[in-house]
Amino acid sequence: MRSIQFREALKEALNEEMRRDPDVFLMGEEVAEYNGAYKVSQGMLEEFGPKRIIDTPIAELGFAGIGVGAAMNGLRPVIEFMTFNFSLVAIDQVINAAAKMYQMSGGQFNIPMVFRGPTGSAGQLGAQHSQAFENWYANCPGLKVVVPSNPYDAKGLLKTAIRDNDPVIFMESEQMYGDKGEVPEEEYLIPIGVADIKRAGTDVTIVSFGKIMKVALATAEALANEGISCEVIDLRTVRPIDYDTVINSVKKTNRLVVVEEAWPLASISSEIAYMVQKVAFDHLDAPIRRVNTQDTPLGYAPTFVQEFLPNVERVSKAVKDVLYR
Amino acid sequence: MATNKFTKETYLNWYEQMLLMRRFEEKAAQLYGQQKIKGFCHLYIGQEAVVAGTMSALKKEDRLITAYRDHAHALACGISAKEVMAELYGKVTGCSKGKGGSMHMFSKEHNFFGGHGIVGGQIPLGAGIAFADQYRGGDQVTVCYFGDGAARQGALHETFNMAMLWKLPVIFVIENNGYAMGTSVERTTNVMEMYKIGESYEMPSFAVDGMQPETVHEAMAEAAKRARANEGPTLLEIRTYRYRGHSMSDPAKYRTKEEVEEYKKKDPLEMVKATLLSKKMASEADLETLEEKIMATINEAVEFSENSPFPDPSALYEDIYAEPNYPFIKE
């Protein structure tokens, strides 16, 4: 099978869906003439023209709201945030408008749109460009939140997200756009809300999603050399969460570590831990552990980046702790 | 005012529309006092000419979107008094199935894109609705209303800029009733002539007397013509006045009794009535008959609402996702 970059997988999804449905358009900062800040939309202006690939001024609140209004009136907007850090100035339109419209109108105005862009840290970018808001958006009913971890999932999930009749938050990473992975030529879709077992194992379950799946998988590989068999589950979607896949795995391994690039308080890891202790308490042979980012803003220096993020060493320690090794 | 520009039918229609809005809101206030209507409730009394003058200048397929003071807009779009009243009651027969309440009336059928509760949040939405019509090559115009308070939100400036850049077929309307809740316009800005906000984006911008449907109609018709000719948006600062407080819980102590009385002398409903009578377009008896008709409509709406059921609690989980069977977390 051919191998393509994460950004190319996203572009293929966008191109295919735009060819399929004339109501789909892409709007955001630098998406058209600049070919996208991270080159996801490279060449799209040439194919679809300025009517459908639309550069905006730097006005996230305004163009997010224009997207929601266009969705109310029957279009299927894809709104790109250059990073989800910037989505905070638009969050009123995401939470108060997009997520509420269908319900407030008694089921008259659904919002078939996608807000997409990179999330999380990406090296030494300082505190304002190094935040992960997956759990913030996942907290809000009315939204769906997708966080793919490889090119194959990214393409199949973005195509589904664009066809979805509800607002979908689709979160990528600057540190994944260059990743290569196998993506078939033929069309496929991946359903929202279904986790994927990325590595089967028997001793412990590791649950993660998005870019930090790299750490989860690297840890499983490293621990295999020590005779520890990790089952690694990629949630892929954090609203809704596929609890069943997690719980079935825990019933098999009896041990759980959750790895997440996000501040610990009220995070996806807290939610997973709650649900597993509620449903599978008798199956647990050790307290659930999580490895999150540190409970601080991320400072600029390289030492801070190293200290802040989940890494193989921290996740290995957590796995060994739940195995009492 | 060149009253001969408008036909007898137009005047009668304005009067009937405005009378419906006025009597509906008076009844809503009464029912609020009886606790039949709960939550926040913002009345339109005094501002009726703004909506009446808009509707006569628009086509049926044009779109409206407004803020939370939305009962009159909903009625004028053609949603029945029954459905608007039932929504105030929180009944399942309301125009938003009891899920919206006073601030969130909607009707896709009548091109009413809703009442919105975050001040100024509907400004980009209105531009987006117009964007979709322009995208599809449609002929529709969107009228986006907001108050003098909302005009201070950043969303307005971002939206005005893009709406002008892309020449969107949208008419922005500041319903300037002089007060953002309890704060008068002069206490919030250095620029008292609010229509000038549009001028920094070179948007055609005008101040309009909002106490008469004639002036509103004329300004709106011009703006709609510009929008349909692909000439882009217009800003209308329509100067009006609300007689009641900001909401039902507001005694409006921030303004004088004299000020309110001064505006009541220019009452839009009374002025249209006077024109109808002086121009011999209608007799006192005709207007009496109309009054009875409107009161019957209102009473019927109340009866309908009283007799309608509340939504079943299970409906809490419906209409949140278009996708059926969304797996909500249960404890």
XYZ file of C-alpha atoms in Angstrom:
656
model
C 0.000 0.000 0.000
C 1.194 3.540 -0.658
C 2.397 5.693 2.197
C 1.433 9.382 2.464
C 1.827 12.209 4.961
C -0.819 13.079 7.542
C -1.331 16.487 5.856
C -1.807 14.776 2.495
C -4.373 12.422 3.988
C -6.309 15.436 5.297
C -6.061 17.160 1.935
C -7.333 14.072 0.136
C -10.302 13.920 2.497
C -11.084 17.597 1.876
C -10.636 17.297 -1.891
C -12.787 14.200 -2.184
C -15.597 15.647 -0.074
C -15.523 18.968 -1.928
C -15.735 17.192 -5.276
C -18.590 15.102 -3.940
C -20.679 17.925 -2.455
C -20.738 21.517 -3.798
C -22.066 22.758 -0.436
C -18.732 22.012 1.268
C -16.287 24.933 1.489
C -13.063 25.646 3.373
C -12.602 28.944 5.201
C -9.843 30.226 7.445
C -6.641 32.204 7.744
C -4.104 31.524 4.970
C -6.006 28.515 3.591
C -6.137 29.736 -0.020
C -3.298 31.763 -1.539
C -0.731 30.722 1.089
C -1.817 27.066 0.640
C -2.457 26.659 4.362
C -0.204 27.549 7.292
C 0.744 23.845 7.464
C 0.121 23.120 3.770
C -2.955 20.990 4.406
C -4.859 22.894 1.702
C -1.994 22.964 -0.818
C -3.356 23.326 -4.342
C -6.983 23.502 -3.295
C -7.468 27.125 -4.375
C -6.345 26.109 -7.847
C -8.883 23.308 -8.087
C -11.881 24.848 -6.333
C -11.373 28.585 -6.766
C -11.793 31.484 -4.330
C -15.524 30.913 -3.936
C -14.900 27.657 -2.052
C -11.396 28.098 -0.619
C -11.708 31.312 1.322
C -9.002 33.359 2.994
C -10.235 35.377 5.949
C -8.901 38.292 7.901
C -7.603 37.438 11.380
C -11.030 37.333 12.960
C -11.739 33.883 14.403
C -14.905 34.907 16.219
C -16.302 36.485 13.077
C -15.526 33.715 10.604
C -16.481 30.943 13.027
C -19.864 32.655 13.381
C -20.191 33.179 9.641
C -19.571 29.441 9.302
C -22.309 28.616 11.785
C -24.738 30.960 10.010
C -23.886 29.375 6.652
C -24.504 25.931 8.182
C -27.894 27.117 9.502
C -28.693 28.061 5.930
C -27.798 24.694 4.439
C -24.069 24.762 3.615
C -21.420 22.418 5.057
C -18.532 24.656 6.158
C -15.079 23.459 7.122
C -13.596 26.183 9.300
C -9.849 25.996 9.856
C -8.257 27.406 12.991
C -4.549 27.940 12.461
C -4.301 26.394 15.908
C -6.980 25.559 18.458
C -5.231 27.999 20.782
C -6.795 30.688 18.589
C -10.193 29.006 18.764
C -10.614 30.502 22.222
C -11.506 33.892 20.754
C -14.167 32.066 18.707
C -15.386 29.746 21.433
C -18.630 31.694 21.914
C -19.710 30.701 18.418
C -18.650 27.080 18.940
C -20.276 26.541 22.331
C -23.147 29.042 22.382
C -24.116 28.833 18.738
C -22.933 25.670 16.936
C -23.468 23.305 19.856
C -26.833 24.777 20.883
C -28.651 25.637 17.663
C -30.296 22.306 16.934
C -31.642 21.991 20.446
C -32.717 25.646 20.935
C -34.631 25.537 17.675
C -36.444 22.354 18.646
C -34.658 20.331 15.963
C -35.104 22.812 13.085
C -31.572 24.090 12.471
C -28.834 21.463 12.604
C -25.225 22.570 12.115
C -23.398 20.317 9.654
C -19.909 21.767 9.979
C -16.325 20.975 10.935
C -13.941 23.145 12.942
C -10.458 21.798 12.359
C -6.806 22.594 13.004
C -3.841 21.577 15.138
C -4.061 21.130 18.902
C -1.546 20.713 21.698
C 2.113 21.609 22.045
C 4.612 21.507 19.203
C 7.994 22.176 20.709
C 9.233 25.468 22.109
C 6.253 27.658 21.263
C 5.621 29.150 24.698
C 2.537 29.014 26.861
C -0.087 30.468 24.509
C 0.675 28.077 21.643
C 1.010 24.869 23.660
C -2.432 24.002 24.930
C -4.765 21.061 24.428
C -8.495 21.738 24.631
C -9.877 18.341 23.627
C -11.538 17.872 27.005
C -12.960 21.412 26.987
C -14.820 20.786 23.741
C -15.627 17.183 24.666
C -17.373 18.478 27.771
C -20.026 20.229 25.685
C -23.112 18.296 24.505
C -24.013 19.169 20.932
C -20.446 18.749 19.676
C -18.510 15.721 18.491
C -14.741 15.725 19.029
C -12.372 13.726 16.845
C -8.613 13.455 17.497
C -6.916 11.116 14.997
C -3.402 9.767 15.503
C -2.278 8.609 12.038
C -2.857 9.394 8.350
C -5.253 6.496 7.752
C -7.551 7.458 10.616
C -7.249 11.159 9.779
C -8.535 10.679 6.246
C -11.381 8.314 7.064
C -12.513 10.339 10.064
C -12.325 13.738 8.327
C -14.474 12.455 5.469
C -17.022 11.210 7.990
C -16.858 14.484 9.925
C -17.610 16.530 6.799
C -20.606 14.313 5.996
C -21.817 14.404 9.598
C -24.937 16.496 10.219
C -23.679 17.802 13.571
C -20.813 20.172 14.461
C -17.525 18.261 14.691
C -14.319 19.520 16.319
C -11.470 17.864 14.432
C -8.083 18.200 16.151
C -4.754 17.581 14.453
C -1.144 18.333 15.412
C 1.745 20.289 13.943
C 3.878 17.342 15.055
C 1.818 14.852 13.038
C 1.429 16.679 9.699
C 4.713 15.222 8.399
C 4.091 11.687 9.709
C 3.763 9.075 6.992
C 1.428 6.147 7.044
C -0.344 3.688 4.794
C -3.487 5.032 3.179
C -5.292 3.069 0.467
C -6.131 4.674 -2.876
C -9.752 3.579 -2.705
C -12.344 5.461 -0.721
C -13.156 4.522 2.880
C -14.874 6.083 5.880
C -14.249 5.572 9.597
C -17.195 6.034 11.955
C -17.058 8.657 14.703
C -17.187 7.212 18.212
C -15.330 3.968 17.590
C -11.973 3.354 19.289
C -9.253 1.276 17.674
C -6.963 -1.268 19.297
C -3.660 -0.194 17.797
C -1.665 -2.940 19.527
C -3.049 -6.070 21.147
C -1.693 -7.201 24.500
C -2.512 -9.058 27.683
C -0.850 -7.510 30.747
C -2.036 -3.914 30.840
C -4.303 -1.572 28.863
C -2.947 1.797 27.758
C -5.579 4.249 26.515
C -4.621 7.388 24.615
C -5.539 9.506 21.575
C -4.082 11.992 19.109
C -0.400 12.847 18.849
C 0.496 11.375 22.241
C -0.454 7.923 20.895
C 3.142 7.981 19.630
C 4.319 7.879 23.249
C 1.829 5.160 24.169
C 2.954 2.956 21.287
C 6.658 3.632 21.894
C 6.187 2.660 25.530
C 4.457 -0.591 24.558
C 7.335 -1.382 22.207
C 9.957 -0.651 24.850
C 8.177 -2.695 27.510
C 7.770 -5.650 25.150
C 11.527 -6.049 25.397
C 11.062 -6.463 29.147
C 8.383 -9.091 28.654
C 5.418 -6.771 29.390
C 2.534 -7.057 26.936
C 0.581 -3.787 26.581
C -2.731 -3.435 24.779
C -2.847 0.094 23.312
C -6.250 1.614 22.563
C -6.589 4.742 20.440
C -9.854 6.464 21.399
C -9.858 8.408 18.079
C -12.973 10.241 19.284
C -13.306 11.896 22.701
C -16.988 12.823 22.272
C -18.608 10.373 22.192
C -16.132 8.045 23.905
C -16.125 4.358 23.024
C -16.184 3.118 26.612
C -16.990 -0.458 25.620
C -13.687 -1.052 23.861
C -11.809 0.271 26.908
C -13.840 -1.715 29.409
C -13.608 -4.954 27.449
C -9.841 -4.547 27.342
C -9.616 -3.849 31.073
C -11.708 -6.945 31.767
C -8.967 -8.857 29.961
C -5.835 -7.129 31.332
C -7.195 -5.968 34.724
C -4.912 -2.941 34.650
C -5.247 0.507 33.076
C -3.018 3.483 32.320
C -4.413 6.522 30.493
C -1.989 8.772 28.601
C -3.104 12.235 27.578
C -1.572 15.520 26.481
C -3.753 17.737 28.645
C -3.816 19.246 32.097
C -4.944 16.629 34.616
C -7.955 18.275 36.272
C -11.288 17.210 34.737
C -9.553 15.671 31.744
C -10.398 12.769 29.444
C -8.260 10.562 31.701
C -10.408 11.499 34.722
C -13.505 10.560 32.755
C -12.105 7.205 31.601
C -10.992 6.405 35.154
C -14.453 7.215 36.518
C -16.251 5.044 34.014
C -13.901 2.084 34.360
C -14.065 2.053 38.170
C -17.844 2.285 37.967
C -18.370 -0.495 35.431
C -15.338 -2.742 35.919
C -14.326 -2.213 39.557
C -14.155 -5.947 40.280
C -11.920 -6.495 37.308
C -9.221 -4.080 38.446
C -6.113 -5.537 40.058
C -4.538 -2.132 40.676
C -5.630 1.501 40.916
C -5.983 3.175 37.521
C -3.080 5.459 36.689
C -2.840 8.323 34.291
C 0.013 10.224 32.698
C -0.970 13.753 31.745
C 0.986 16.903 31.087
C 2.148 18.675 34.211
C -0.393 20.938 35.856
C 1.275 24.122 34.591
C 1.422 26.295 31.492
C 4.269 25.150 29.240
C 7.297 27.461 29.335
C 9.608 28.081 26.397
C 12.916 26.390 27.399
C 13.625 22.843 26.120
C 13.951 21.571 29.678
C 10.351 22.609 30.314
C 9.092 20.775 27.222
C 10.842 17.633 28.420
C 9.462 17.988 31.941
C 5.918 18.889 30.860
C 4.892 16.164 28.400
C 4.094 12.503 28.915
C 7.068 10.460 27.698
C 8.095 6.828 27.476
C 9.842 6.969 30.815
C 6.816 8.351 32.680
C 4.373 6.013 30.981
C 6.665 2.991 31.574
C 6.812 3.845 35.249
C 3.010 4.061 35.449
C 2.643 0.716 33.661
C 5.113 -0.934 36.022
C 3.336 0.625 39.005
C 0.001 -0.926 38.018
C 1.813 -4.235 37.490
C 3.493 -3.842 40.918
C 6.869 -4.346 39.238
C -43.688 62.249 5.907
C -45.112 61.436 2.549
C -47.929 59.221 3.712
C -49.426 59.115 0.217
C -46.555 56.848 -0.816
C -48.193 53.967 0.960
C -51.499 52.348 0.204
C -54.431 51.845 2.496
C -53.642 48.116 2.534
C -50.102 48.787 3.735
C -51.325 51.023 6.549
C -53.981 48.544 7.580
C -51.433 45.737 7.484
C -48.969 47.756 9.599
C -51.650 48.570 12.084
C -52.798 44.981 12.365
C -49.219 43.685 12.726
C -48.294 46.284 15.326
C -51.506 45.817 17.235
C -50.859 42.079 17.359
C -47.323 42.671 18.681
C -48.561 45.195 21.261
C -51.458 43.131 22.575
C -49.377 39.950 22.515
C -46.678 41.570 24.649
C -49.205 43.087 27.043
C -50.707 39.646 27.515
C -47.234 38.139 27.960
C -46.502 40.662 30.709
C -49.757 39.796 32.436
C -49.069 36.061 32.173
C -45.544 36.582 33.457
C -47.037 38.251 36.511
C -49.207 35.163 36.976
C -46.069 33.009 36.629
C -47.483 31.216 33.622
C -44.361 32.365 31.786
C -41.010 31.889 33.513
C -37.389 32.699 32.903
C -36.239 35.838 31.143
C -38.822 37.732 29.157
C -38.019 40.876 27.138
C -40.918 42.879 25.721
C -41.016 44.799 22.445
C -43.616 47.389 23.421
C -42.739 50.745 21.819
C -40.469 49.266 19.126
C -43.181 47.762 16.889
C -42.662 50.083 13.914
C -39.152 48.676 13.402
C -40.353 45.179 12.598
C -43.564 46.288 10.863
C -41.667 48.649 8.556
C -39.140 45.906 7.801
C -41.629 43.256 6.818
C -43.539 45.410 4.347
C -40.258 46.158 2.534
C -39.094 42.543 2.248
C -39.978 39.493 0.209
C -41.411 36.383 1.779
C -38.228 34.370 1.169
C -35.953 36.882 2.907
C -34.405 35.898 6.225
C -34.574 37.421 9.697
C -32.341 36.879 12.714
C -32.405 38.812 15.964
C -31.471 38.806 19.643
C -33.507 37.729 22.651
C -36.221 40.429 22.343
C -37.744 38.320 19.620
C -41.492 37.739 20.104
C -42.528 40.434 17.639
C -40.021 39.323 14.992
C -41.341 35.772 15.259
C -44.953 36.925 14.884
C -44.116 39.209 11.967
C -42.359 36.358 10.133
C -45.631 34.497 10.192
C -45.258 32.151 13.155
C -48.726 31.925 14.688
C -49.482 33.642 17.984
C -50.416 30.193 19.268
C -46.947 28.785 18.623
C -45.148 31.839 20.004
C -47.313 31.887 23.132
C -46.944 28.122 23.631
C -43.173 28.563 23.433
C -43.383 31.196 26.203
C -45.319 28.651 28.248
C -42.602 26.055 27.534
C -45.117 23.783 25.895
C -44.328 21.107 23.333
C -46.553 22.879 20.795
C -44.322 25.965 20.854
C -42.364 26.996 17.770
C -39.197 25.544 19.350
C -41.008 22.633 21.058
C -40.604 24.259 24.469
C -36.814 24.031 24.187
C -36.128 27.671 23.419
C -38.484 29.792 25.499
C -38.840 33.559 25.198
C -35.341 34.173 23.872
C -35.138 31.358 21.316
C -38.053 31.425 18.901
C -37.233 29.756 15.569
C -39.044 28.801 12.380
C -37.261 27.314 9.404
C -40.548 27.331 7.504
C -40.882 31.091 7.958
C -37.188 31.885 7.429
C -36.847 33.045 10.998
C -33.330 32.108 12.069
C -34.026 32.767 15.638
C -33.764 34.693 18.721
C -30.293 34.529 20.226
C -29.276 35.031 23.821
C -25.610 36.011 23.694
C -25.518 39.752 23.058
C -24.074 40.311 19.578
C -23.605 36.601 18.867
C -26.183 36.741 16.088
C -24.230 39.361 14.118
C -21.777 36.898 12.507
C -24.608 34.375 12.186
C -26.629 36.856 10.138
C -23.654 37.433 7.831
C -23.233 33.652 7.521
C -26.857 33.179 6.507
C -26.331 35.811 3.812
C -23.039 34.149 2.836
C -24.907 30.898 2.111
C -27.455 32.682 -0.085
C -24.718 34.457 -1.997
C -22.783 31.150 -2.327
C -25.798 29.486 -3.932
C -26.542 32.509 -6.101
C -29.849 33.170 -4.375
C -31.787 36.426 -4.397
C -32.567 36.482 -0.684
C -31.638 39.216 1.749
C -30.908 38.641 5.445
C -31.947 41.232 8.012
C -29.832 40.936 11.153
C -31.116 42.853 14.184
C -29.244 43.705 17.344
C -29.465 46.319 20.045
C -27.393 49.374 20.837
C -25.673 47.296 23.526
C -24.615 44.562 21.105
C -23.035 47.158 18.840
C -20.194 47.330 21.371
C -19.182 43.700 20.858
C -16.072 42.810 18.891
C -18.103 40.349 16.825
C -19.729 43.338 15.118
C -16.449 44.745 13.864
C -15.129 41.411 12.601
C -18.424 40.775 10.838
C -18.790 44.255 9.329
C -15.309 43.962 7.879
C -15.940 40.591 6.211
C -19.500 41.447 5.145
C -18.161 44.491 3.269
C -15.125 42.612 1.904
C -17.384 39.921 0.452
C -20.377 42.200 -0.308
C -22.764 39.938 1.555
C -26.512 40.515 1.035
C -27.206 41.428 4.643
C -28.870 44.413 6.307
C -27.572 45.130 9.780
C -30.085 46.834 12.020
C -29.200 48.489 15.299
C -32.470 48.738 17.159
C -31.283 51.679 19.203
C -33.716 51.972 22.082
C -31.301 54.107 24.023
C -30.405 51.618 26.699
C -28.196 48.528 26.909
C -30.175 47.008 29.782
C -29.753 49.877 32.284
C -26.843 51.678 30.656
C -27.652 54.552 28.349
C -25.851 54.955 25.031
C -23.966 58.057 26.184
C -22.501 56.112 29.074
C -20.948 53.520 26.736
C -19.456 55.463 23.869
C -17.852 58.567 22.580
C -19.747 58.206 19.284
C -23.398 58.983 19.860
C -24.389 58.686 16.208
C -24.292 54.928 16.135
C -24.723 54.539 12.387
C -21.215 55.975 12.045
C -19.829 52.630 13.236
C -20.451 51.339 9.712
C -18.585 54.187 8.079
C -15.169 52.910 9.180
C -15.861 49.942 6.879
C -17.279 52.198 4.159
C -20.610 50.472 4.660
C -23.611 52.544 3.560
C -24.937 53.598 6.956
C -27.987 55.605 7.931
C -29.913 56.828 10.937
C -33.617 56.082 10.665
C -36.620 57.215 12.686
C -37.926 53.991 14.161
C -41.119 55.384 15.601
C -42.871 55.236 12.211
C -43.112 52.243 9.881
C -42.952 54.587 6.871
C -39.358 55.686 7.476
C -38.265 52.176 8.387
C -39.861 50.753 5.240
C -38.170 53.289 2.991
C -34.702 52.732 4.454
C -35.180 48.967 4.433
C -36.399 48.910 0.828
C -33.333 50.877 -0.293
C -31.012 48.588 1.645
C -32.671 45.467 0.232
C -32.335 46.874 -3.263
C -28.601 47.399 -2.716
C -28.210 43.868 -1.344
C -30.065 42.300 -4.279
C -27.949 44.304 -6.708
C -24.814 42.671 -5.205
C -23.806 45.968 -3.661
C -23.403 44.439 -0.226
C -24.498 45.265 3.277
C -26.133 48.320 4.780
C -26.208 49.483 8.381
C -29.421 51.051 9.618
C -29.413 52.632 13.040
C -33.135 52.590 13.724
C -33.926 54.891 16.617
C -36.699 53.557 18.747
C -37.756 53.267 22.372
C -38.942 50.538 24.676
C -41.610 51.503 27.154
C -40.973 48.667 29.532
C -37.800 47.703 31.361
C -35.067 45.623 29.769
C -36.744 42.472 31.026
C -39.657 41.667 33.308
C -37.424 42.006 36.368
C -36.283 45.521 35.469
C -38.209 48.467 37.000
C -36.214 50.812 34.694
C -35.287 53.316 37.378
C -32.405 54.581 35.264
C -34.686 56.837 33.193
C -37.271 59.462 34.009
C -41.013 59.155 33.800
C -40.989 62.283 31.655
C -38.707 60.623 29.109
C -41.041 57.651 28.780
C -44.073 59.942 28.499
C -42.364 61.985 25.813
C -41.920 58.874 23.669
C -45.461 57.708 24.278
C -46.620 60.905 22.570
C -44.909 59.528 19.447
C -46.315 56.056 19.953
C -45.992 54.223 16.629
C -49.287 52.413 17.000
C -51.182 55.606 17.809
C -49.531 57.439 14.942
C -50.541 54.822 12.376
C -54.021 54.809 13.837
C -54.214 58.585 13.483
C -53.103 58.348 9.857
C -55.682 55.658 9.095
C -58.441 57.818 10.555
C -57.342 61.190 9.159
C -56.817 59.773 5.668
C -60.167 58.045 5.957
C -58.526 54.696 5.275
C -60.487 53.197 8.147
C -63.273 54.197 10.511
C -63.233 53.951 14.305
C -65.619 51.024 13.891
C -63.229 49.261 11.503
C -60.391 49.594 13.981
C -62.638 48.433 16.789
C -63.411 45.304 14.772
C -59.700 44.776 14.178
C -59.001 45.154 17.881
C -61.583 42.477 18.620
C -60.053 40.189 16.030
C -56.582 40.581 17.544
C -57.884 40.021 21.070
C -59.592 36.846 19.871
C -56.291 35.675 18.356
C -54.453 36.358 21.618
C -57.093 34.659 23.742
C -57.051 31.674 21.434
C -53.222 31.545 21.757
C -53.477 31.568 25.546
C -56.108 28.865 25.558
C -54.045 26.772 23.150
C -50.982 27.174 25.364
C -52.865 26.369 28.569
C -54.229 23.196 27.019
C -50.949 22.049 25.483
C -48.715 19.580 27.327
C -45.193 20.236 28.528
C -42.608 18.204 26.626
C -42.042 14.735 27.989
C -38.844 14.616 30.087
C -37.464 12.120 27.568
C -37.409 14.941 24.990
C -34.448 16.391 26.938
C -32.325 13.915 24.989
C -33.836 14.763 21.611
C -32.805 17.428 19.076
C -29.289 17.796 20.433
C -27.676 15.772 17.678
C -29.112 15.284 14.220
C -27.619 11.803 14.492
C -30.171 9.401 15.958
C -29.269 7.392 19.066
C -26.385 9.536 20.266
C -24.910 7.741 23.328
C -25.434 10.319 26.094
C -23.552 9.584 29.297
C -25.997 8.477 31.993
C -24.526 8.923 35.484
